[in-house]
PDB file of N, CA and C in Angstrom:
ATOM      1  N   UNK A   1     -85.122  28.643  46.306  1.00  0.00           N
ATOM      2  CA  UNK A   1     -86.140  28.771  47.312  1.00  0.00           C
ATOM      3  C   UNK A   1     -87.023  29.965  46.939  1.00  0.00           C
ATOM      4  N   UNK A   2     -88.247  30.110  46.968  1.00  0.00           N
ATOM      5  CA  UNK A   2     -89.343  30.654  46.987  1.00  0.00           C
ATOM      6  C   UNK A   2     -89.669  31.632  48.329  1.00  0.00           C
ATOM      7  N   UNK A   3     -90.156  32.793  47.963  1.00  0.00           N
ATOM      8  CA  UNK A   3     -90.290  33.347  49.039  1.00  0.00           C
ATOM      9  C   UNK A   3     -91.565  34.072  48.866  1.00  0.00           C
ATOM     10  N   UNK A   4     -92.853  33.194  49.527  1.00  0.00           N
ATOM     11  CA  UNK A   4     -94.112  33.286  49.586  1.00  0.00           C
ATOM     12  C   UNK A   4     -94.750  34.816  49.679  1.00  0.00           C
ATOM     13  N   UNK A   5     -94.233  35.604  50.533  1.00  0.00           N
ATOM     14  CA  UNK A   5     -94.381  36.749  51.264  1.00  0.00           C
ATOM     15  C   UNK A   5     -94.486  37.912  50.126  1.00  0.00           C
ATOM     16  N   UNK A   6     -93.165  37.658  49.319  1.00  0.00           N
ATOM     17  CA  UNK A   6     -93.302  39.161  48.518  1.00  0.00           C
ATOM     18  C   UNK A   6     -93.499  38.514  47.230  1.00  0.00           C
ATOM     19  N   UNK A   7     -94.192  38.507  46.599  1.00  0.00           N
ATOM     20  CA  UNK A   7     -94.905  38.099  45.017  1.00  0.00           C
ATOM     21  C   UNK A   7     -93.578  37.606  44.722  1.00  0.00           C
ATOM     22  N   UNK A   8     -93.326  36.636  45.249  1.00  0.00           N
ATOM     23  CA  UNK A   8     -92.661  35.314  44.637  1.00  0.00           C
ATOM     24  C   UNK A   8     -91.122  35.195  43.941  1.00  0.00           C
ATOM     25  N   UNK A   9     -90.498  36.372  44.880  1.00  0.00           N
ATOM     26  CA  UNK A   9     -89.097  36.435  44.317  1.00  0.00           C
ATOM     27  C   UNK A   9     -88.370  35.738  45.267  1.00  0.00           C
ATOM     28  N   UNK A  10     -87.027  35.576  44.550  1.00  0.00           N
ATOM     29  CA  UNK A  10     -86.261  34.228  44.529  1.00  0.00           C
ATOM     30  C   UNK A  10     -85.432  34.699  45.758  1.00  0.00           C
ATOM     31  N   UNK A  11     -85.003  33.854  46.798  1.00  0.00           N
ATOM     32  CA  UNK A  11     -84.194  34.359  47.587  1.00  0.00           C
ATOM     33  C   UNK A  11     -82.776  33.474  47.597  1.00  0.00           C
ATOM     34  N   UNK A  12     -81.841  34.412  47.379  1.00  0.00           N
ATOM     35  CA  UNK A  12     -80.649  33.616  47.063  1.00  0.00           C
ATOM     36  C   UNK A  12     -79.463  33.353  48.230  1.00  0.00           C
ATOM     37  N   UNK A  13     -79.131  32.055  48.588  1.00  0.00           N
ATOM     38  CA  UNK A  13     -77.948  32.035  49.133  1.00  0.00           C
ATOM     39  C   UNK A  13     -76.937  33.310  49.323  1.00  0.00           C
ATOM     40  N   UNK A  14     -75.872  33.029  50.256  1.00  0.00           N
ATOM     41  CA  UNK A  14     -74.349  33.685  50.067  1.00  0.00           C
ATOM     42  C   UNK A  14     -73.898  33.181  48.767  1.00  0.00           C
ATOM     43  N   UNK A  15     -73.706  31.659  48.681  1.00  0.00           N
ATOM     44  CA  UNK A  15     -72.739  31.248  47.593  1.00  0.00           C
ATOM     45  C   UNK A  15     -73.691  31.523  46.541  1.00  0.00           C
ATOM     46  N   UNK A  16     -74.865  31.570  46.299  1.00  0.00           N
ATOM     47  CA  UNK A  16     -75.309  31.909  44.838  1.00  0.00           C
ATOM     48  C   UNK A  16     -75.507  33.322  44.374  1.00  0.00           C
ATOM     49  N   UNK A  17     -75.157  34.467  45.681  1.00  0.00           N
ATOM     50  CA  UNK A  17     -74.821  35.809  45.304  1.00  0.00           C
ATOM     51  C   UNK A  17     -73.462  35.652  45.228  1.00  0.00           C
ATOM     52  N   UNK A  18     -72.863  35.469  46.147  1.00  0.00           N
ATOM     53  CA  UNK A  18     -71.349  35.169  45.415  1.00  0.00           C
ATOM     54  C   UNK A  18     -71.125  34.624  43.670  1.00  0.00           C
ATOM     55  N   UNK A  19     -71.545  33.864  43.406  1.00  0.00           N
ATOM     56  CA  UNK A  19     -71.720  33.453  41.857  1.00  0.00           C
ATOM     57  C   UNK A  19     -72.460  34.377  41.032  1.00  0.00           C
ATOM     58  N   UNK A  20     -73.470  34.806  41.225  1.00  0.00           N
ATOM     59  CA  UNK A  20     -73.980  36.278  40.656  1.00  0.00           C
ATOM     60  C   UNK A  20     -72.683  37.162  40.393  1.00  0.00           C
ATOM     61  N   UNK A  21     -72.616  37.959  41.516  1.00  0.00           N
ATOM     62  CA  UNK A  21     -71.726  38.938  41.419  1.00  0.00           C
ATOM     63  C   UNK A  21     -70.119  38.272  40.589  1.00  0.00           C
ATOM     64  N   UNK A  22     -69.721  37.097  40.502  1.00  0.00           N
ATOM     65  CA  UNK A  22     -68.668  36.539  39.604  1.00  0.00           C
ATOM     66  C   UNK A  22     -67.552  36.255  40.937  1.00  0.00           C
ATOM     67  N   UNK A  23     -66.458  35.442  40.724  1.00  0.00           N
ATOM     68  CA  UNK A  23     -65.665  35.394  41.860  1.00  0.00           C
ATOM     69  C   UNK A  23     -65.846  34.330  42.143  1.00  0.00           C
ATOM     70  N   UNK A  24     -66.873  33.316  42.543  1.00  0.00           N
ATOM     71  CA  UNK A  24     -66.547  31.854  43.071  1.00  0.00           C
ATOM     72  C   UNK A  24     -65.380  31.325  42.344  1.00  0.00           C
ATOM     73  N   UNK A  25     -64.801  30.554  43.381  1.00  0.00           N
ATOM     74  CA  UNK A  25     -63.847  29.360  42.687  1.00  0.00           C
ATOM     75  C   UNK A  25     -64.531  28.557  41.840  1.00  0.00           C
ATOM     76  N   UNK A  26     -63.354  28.189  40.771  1.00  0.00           N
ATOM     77  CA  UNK A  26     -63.915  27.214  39.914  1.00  0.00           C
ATOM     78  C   UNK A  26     -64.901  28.038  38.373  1.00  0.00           C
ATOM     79  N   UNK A  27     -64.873  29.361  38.563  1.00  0.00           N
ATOM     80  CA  UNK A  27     -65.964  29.977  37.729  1.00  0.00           C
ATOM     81  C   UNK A  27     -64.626  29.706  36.181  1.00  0.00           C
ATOM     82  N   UNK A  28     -65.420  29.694  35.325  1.00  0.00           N
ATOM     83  CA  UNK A  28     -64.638  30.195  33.587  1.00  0.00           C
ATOM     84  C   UNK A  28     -64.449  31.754  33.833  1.00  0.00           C
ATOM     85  N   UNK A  29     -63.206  32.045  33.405  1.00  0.00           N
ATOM     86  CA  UNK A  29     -62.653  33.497  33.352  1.00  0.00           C
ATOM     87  C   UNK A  29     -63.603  34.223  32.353  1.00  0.00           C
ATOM     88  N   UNK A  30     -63.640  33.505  31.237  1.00  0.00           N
ATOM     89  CA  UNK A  30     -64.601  34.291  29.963  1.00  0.00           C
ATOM     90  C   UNK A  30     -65.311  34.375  30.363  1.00  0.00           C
ATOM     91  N   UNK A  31     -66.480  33.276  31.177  1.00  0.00           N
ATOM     92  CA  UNK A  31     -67.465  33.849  31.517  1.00  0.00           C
ATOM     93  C   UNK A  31     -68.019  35.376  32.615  1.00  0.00           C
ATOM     94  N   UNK A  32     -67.002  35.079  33.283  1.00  0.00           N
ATOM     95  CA  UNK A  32     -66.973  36.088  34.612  1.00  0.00           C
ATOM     96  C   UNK A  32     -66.388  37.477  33.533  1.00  0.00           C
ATOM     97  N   UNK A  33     -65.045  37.543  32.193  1.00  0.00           N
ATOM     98  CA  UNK A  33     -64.856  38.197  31.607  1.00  0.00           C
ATOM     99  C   UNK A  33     -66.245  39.245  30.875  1.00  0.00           C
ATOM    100  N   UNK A  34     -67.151  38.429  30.942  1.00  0.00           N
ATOM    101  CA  UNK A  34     -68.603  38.989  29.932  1.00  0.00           C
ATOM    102  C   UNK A  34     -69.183  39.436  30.803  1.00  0.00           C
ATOM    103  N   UNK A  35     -69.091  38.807  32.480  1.00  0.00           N
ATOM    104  CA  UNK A  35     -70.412  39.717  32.690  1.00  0.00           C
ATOM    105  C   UNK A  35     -69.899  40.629  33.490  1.00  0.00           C
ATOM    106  N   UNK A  36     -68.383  41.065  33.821  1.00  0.00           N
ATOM    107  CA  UNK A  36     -68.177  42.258  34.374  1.00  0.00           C
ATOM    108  C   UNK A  36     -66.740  42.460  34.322  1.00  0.00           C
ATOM    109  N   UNK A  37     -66.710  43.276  32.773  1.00  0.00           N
ATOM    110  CA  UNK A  37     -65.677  43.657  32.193  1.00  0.00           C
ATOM    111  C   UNK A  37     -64.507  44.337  32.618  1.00  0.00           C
ATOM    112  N   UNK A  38     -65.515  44.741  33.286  1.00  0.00           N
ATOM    113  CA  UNK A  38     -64.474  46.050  34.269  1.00  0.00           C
ATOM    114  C   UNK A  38     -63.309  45.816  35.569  1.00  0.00           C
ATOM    115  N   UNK A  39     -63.951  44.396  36.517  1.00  0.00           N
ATOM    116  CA  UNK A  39     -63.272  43.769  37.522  1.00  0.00           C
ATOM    117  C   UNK A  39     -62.370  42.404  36.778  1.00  0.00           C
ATOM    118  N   UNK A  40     -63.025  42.045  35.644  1.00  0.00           N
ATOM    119  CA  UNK A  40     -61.638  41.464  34.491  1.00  0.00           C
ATOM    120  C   UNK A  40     -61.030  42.094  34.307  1.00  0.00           C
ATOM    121  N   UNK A  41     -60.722  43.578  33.927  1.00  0.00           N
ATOM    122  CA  UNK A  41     -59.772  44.000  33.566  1.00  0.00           C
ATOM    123  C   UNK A  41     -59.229  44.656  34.844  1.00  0.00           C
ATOM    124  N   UNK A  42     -59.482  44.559  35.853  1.00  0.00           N
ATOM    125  CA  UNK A  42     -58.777  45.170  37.354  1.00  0.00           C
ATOM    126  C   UNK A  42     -57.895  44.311  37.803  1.00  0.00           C
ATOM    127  N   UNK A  43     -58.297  42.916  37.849  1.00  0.00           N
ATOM    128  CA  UNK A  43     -57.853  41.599  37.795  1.00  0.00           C
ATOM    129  C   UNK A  43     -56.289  41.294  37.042  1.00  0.00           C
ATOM    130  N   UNK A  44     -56.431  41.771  35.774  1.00  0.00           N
ATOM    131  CA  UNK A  44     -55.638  41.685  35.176  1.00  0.00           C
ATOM    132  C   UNK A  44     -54.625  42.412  35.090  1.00  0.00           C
ATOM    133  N   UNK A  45     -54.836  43.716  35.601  1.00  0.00           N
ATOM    134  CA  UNK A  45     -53.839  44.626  35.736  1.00  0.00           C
ATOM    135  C   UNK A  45     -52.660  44.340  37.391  1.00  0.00           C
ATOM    136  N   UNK A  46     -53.675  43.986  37.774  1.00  0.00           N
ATOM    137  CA  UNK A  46     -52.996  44.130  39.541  1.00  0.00           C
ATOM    138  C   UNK A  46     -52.667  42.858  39.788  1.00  0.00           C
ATOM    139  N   UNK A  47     -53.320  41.629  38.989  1.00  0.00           N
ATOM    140  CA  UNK A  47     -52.591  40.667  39.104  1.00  0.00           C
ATOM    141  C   UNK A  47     -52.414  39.412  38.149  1.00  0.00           C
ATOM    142  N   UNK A  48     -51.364  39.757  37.183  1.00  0.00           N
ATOM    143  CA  UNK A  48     -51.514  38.600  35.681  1.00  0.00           C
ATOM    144  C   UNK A  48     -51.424  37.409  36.438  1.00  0.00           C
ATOM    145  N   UNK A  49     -50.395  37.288  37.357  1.00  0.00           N
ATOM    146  CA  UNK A  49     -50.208  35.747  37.141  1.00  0.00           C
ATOM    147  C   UNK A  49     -51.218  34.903  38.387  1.00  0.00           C
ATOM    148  N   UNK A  50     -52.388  35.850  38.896  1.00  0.00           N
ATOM    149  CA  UNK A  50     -53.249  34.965  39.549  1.00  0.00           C
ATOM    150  C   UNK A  50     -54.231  34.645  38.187  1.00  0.00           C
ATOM    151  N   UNK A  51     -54.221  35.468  37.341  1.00  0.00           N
ATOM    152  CA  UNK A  51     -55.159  35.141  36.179  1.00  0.00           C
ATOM    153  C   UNK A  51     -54.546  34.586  35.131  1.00  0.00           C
ATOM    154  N   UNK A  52     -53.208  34.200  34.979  1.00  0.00           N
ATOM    155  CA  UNK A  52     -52.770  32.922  34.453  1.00  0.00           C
ATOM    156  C   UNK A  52     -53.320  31.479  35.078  1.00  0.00           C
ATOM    157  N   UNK A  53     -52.723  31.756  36.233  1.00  0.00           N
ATOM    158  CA  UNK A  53     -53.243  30.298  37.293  1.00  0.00           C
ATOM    159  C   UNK A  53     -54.658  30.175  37.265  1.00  0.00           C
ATOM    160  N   UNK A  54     -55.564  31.397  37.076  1.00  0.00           N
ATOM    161  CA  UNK A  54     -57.183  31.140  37.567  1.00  0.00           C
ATOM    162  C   UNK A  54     -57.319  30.249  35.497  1.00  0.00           C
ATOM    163  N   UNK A  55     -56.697  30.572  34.845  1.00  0.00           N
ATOM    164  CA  UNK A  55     -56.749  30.182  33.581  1.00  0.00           C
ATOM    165  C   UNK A  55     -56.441  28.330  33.504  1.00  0.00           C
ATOM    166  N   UNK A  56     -55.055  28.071  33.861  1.00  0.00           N
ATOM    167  CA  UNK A  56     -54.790  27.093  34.046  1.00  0.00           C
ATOM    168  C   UNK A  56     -55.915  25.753  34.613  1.00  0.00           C
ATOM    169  N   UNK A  57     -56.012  26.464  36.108  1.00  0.00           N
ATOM    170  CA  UNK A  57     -57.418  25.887  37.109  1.00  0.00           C
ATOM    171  C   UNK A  57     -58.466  25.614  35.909  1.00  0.00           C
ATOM    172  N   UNK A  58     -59.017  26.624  35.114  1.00  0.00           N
ATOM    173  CA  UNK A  58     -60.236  26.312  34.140  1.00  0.00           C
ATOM    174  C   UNK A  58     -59.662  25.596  32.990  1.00  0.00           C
ATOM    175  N   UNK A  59     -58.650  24.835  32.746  1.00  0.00           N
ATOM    176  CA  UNK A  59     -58.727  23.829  31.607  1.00  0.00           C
ATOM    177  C   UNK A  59     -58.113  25.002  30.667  1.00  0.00           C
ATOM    178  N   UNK A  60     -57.554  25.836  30.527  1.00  0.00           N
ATOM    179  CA  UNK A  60     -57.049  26.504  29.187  1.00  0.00           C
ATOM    180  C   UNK A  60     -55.600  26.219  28.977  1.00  0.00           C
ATOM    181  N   UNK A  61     -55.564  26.053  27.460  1.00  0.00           N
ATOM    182  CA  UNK A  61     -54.356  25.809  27.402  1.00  0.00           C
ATOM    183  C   UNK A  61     -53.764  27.519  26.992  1.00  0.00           C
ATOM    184  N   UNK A  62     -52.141  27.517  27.098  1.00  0.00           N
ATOM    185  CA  UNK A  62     -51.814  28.625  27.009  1.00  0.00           C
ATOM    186  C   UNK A  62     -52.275  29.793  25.919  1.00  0.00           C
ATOM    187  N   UNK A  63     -52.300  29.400  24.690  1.00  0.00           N
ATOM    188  CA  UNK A  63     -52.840  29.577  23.637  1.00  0.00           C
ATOM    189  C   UNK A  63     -54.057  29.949  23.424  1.00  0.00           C
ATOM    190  N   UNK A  64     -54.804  29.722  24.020  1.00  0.00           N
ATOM    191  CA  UNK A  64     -56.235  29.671  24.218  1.00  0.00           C
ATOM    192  C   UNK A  64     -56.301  30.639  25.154  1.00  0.00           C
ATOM    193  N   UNK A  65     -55.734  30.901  26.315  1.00  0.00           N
ATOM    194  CA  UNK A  65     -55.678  32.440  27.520  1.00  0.00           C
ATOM    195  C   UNK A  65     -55.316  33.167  26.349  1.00  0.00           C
ATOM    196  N   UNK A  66     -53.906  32.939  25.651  1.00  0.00           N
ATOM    197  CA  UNK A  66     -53.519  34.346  25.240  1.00  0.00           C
ATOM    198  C   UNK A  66     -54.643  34.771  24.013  1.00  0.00           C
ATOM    199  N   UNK A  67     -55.405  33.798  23.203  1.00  0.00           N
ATOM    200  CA  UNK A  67     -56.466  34.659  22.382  1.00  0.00           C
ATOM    201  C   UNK A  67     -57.033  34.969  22.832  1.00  0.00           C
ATOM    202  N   UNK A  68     -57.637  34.469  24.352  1.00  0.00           N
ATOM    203  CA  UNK A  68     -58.880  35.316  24.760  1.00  0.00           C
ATOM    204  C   UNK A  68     -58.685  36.442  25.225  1.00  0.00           C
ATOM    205  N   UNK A  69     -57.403  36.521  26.089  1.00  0.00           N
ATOM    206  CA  UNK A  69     -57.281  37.931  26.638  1.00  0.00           C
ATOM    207  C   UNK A  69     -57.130  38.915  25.364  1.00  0.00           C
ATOM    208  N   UNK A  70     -56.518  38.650  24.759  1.00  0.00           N
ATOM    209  CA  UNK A  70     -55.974  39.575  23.450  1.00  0.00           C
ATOM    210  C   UNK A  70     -57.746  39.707  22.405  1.00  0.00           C
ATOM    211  N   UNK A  71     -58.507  39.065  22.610  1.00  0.00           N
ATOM    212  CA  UNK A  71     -59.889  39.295  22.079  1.00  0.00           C
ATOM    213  C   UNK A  71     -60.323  40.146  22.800  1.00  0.00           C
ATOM    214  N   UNK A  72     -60.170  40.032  24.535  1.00  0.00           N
ATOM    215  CA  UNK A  72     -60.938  40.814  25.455  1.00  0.00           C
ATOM    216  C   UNK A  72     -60.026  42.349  25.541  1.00  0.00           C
ATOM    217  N   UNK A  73     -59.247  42.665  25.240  1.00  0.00           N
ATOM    218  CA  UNK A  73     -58.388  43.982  25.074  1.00  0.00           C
ATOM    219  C   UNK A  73     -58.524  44.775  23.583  1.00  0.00           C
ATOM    220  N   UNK A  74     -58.614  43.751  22.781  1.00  0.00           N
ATOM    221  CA  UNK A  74     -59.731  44.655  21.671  1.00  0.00           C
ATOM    222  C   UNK A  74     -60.776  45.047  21.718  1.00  0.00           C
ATOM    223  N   UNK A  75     -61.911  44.383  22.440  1.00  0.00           N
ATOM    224  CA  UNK A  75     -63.087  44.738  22.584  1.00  0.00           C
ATOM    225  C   UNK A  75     -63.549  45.202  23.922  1.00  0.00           C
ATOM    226  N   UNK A  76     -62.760  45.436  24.781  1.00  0.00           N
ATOM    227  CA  UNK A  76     -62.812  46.126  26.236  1.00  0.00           C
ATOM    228  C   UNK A  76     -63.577  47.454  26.149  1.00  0.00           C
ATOM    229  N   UNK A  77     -63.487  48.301  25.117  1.00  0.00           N
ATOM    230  CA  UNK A  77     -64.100  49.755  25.553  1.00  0.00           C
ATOM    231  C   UNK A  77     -64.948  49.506  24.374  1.00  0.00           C
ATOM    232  N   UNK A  78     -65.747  48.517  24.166  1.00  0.00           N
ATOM    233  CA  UNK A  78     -67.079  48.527  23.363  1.00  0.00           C
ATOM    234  C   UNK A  78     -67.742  47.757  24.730  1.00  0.00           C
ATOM    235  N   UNK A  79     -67.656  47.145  25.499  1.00  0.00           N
ATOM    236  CA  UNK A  79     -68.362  46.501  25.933  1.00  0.00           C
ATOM    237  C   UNK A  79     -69.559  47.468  27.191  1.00  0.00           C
TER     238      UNK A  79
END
């Protein structure tokens, strides 16, 4: 939606700031992993096995969580 009033910026839903900020159900972990590194790795500390299951939910097979996390813990303090 369009918002005539102020030179034409976008006005967004709850659920599409919710999806901004990362967190909807249903989101890819990697993806939400890239764009805010920091609440991935909060996530992960305070709770592995909701981020096993949030893994599962997105189609990963086990193998595939454990390279990504183990990619995202090498490259955590470059990001």
């Amino acid at each position: 939606m369009t918002n005539d009033l102020n030179n034409n910026w976008t006005v967004l839903s709850i659920e599409e700031m919710n999806q901004v900020k990362g967190g909807m159900d249903g989101e890819d972990p990697t993806a939400f992993a890239q764009q805010n590194p920091d609440a991935f790795m909060d996530l992960w500390q305070n709770d592995p096995q909701k981020m096993r299951h949030w893994y599962q939910e997105a189609g990963y097979s086990r193998r595939q969580m454990r390279r990504h996390l183990r990619w995202f813990m090498r490259n955590y303090g470059s990001c």
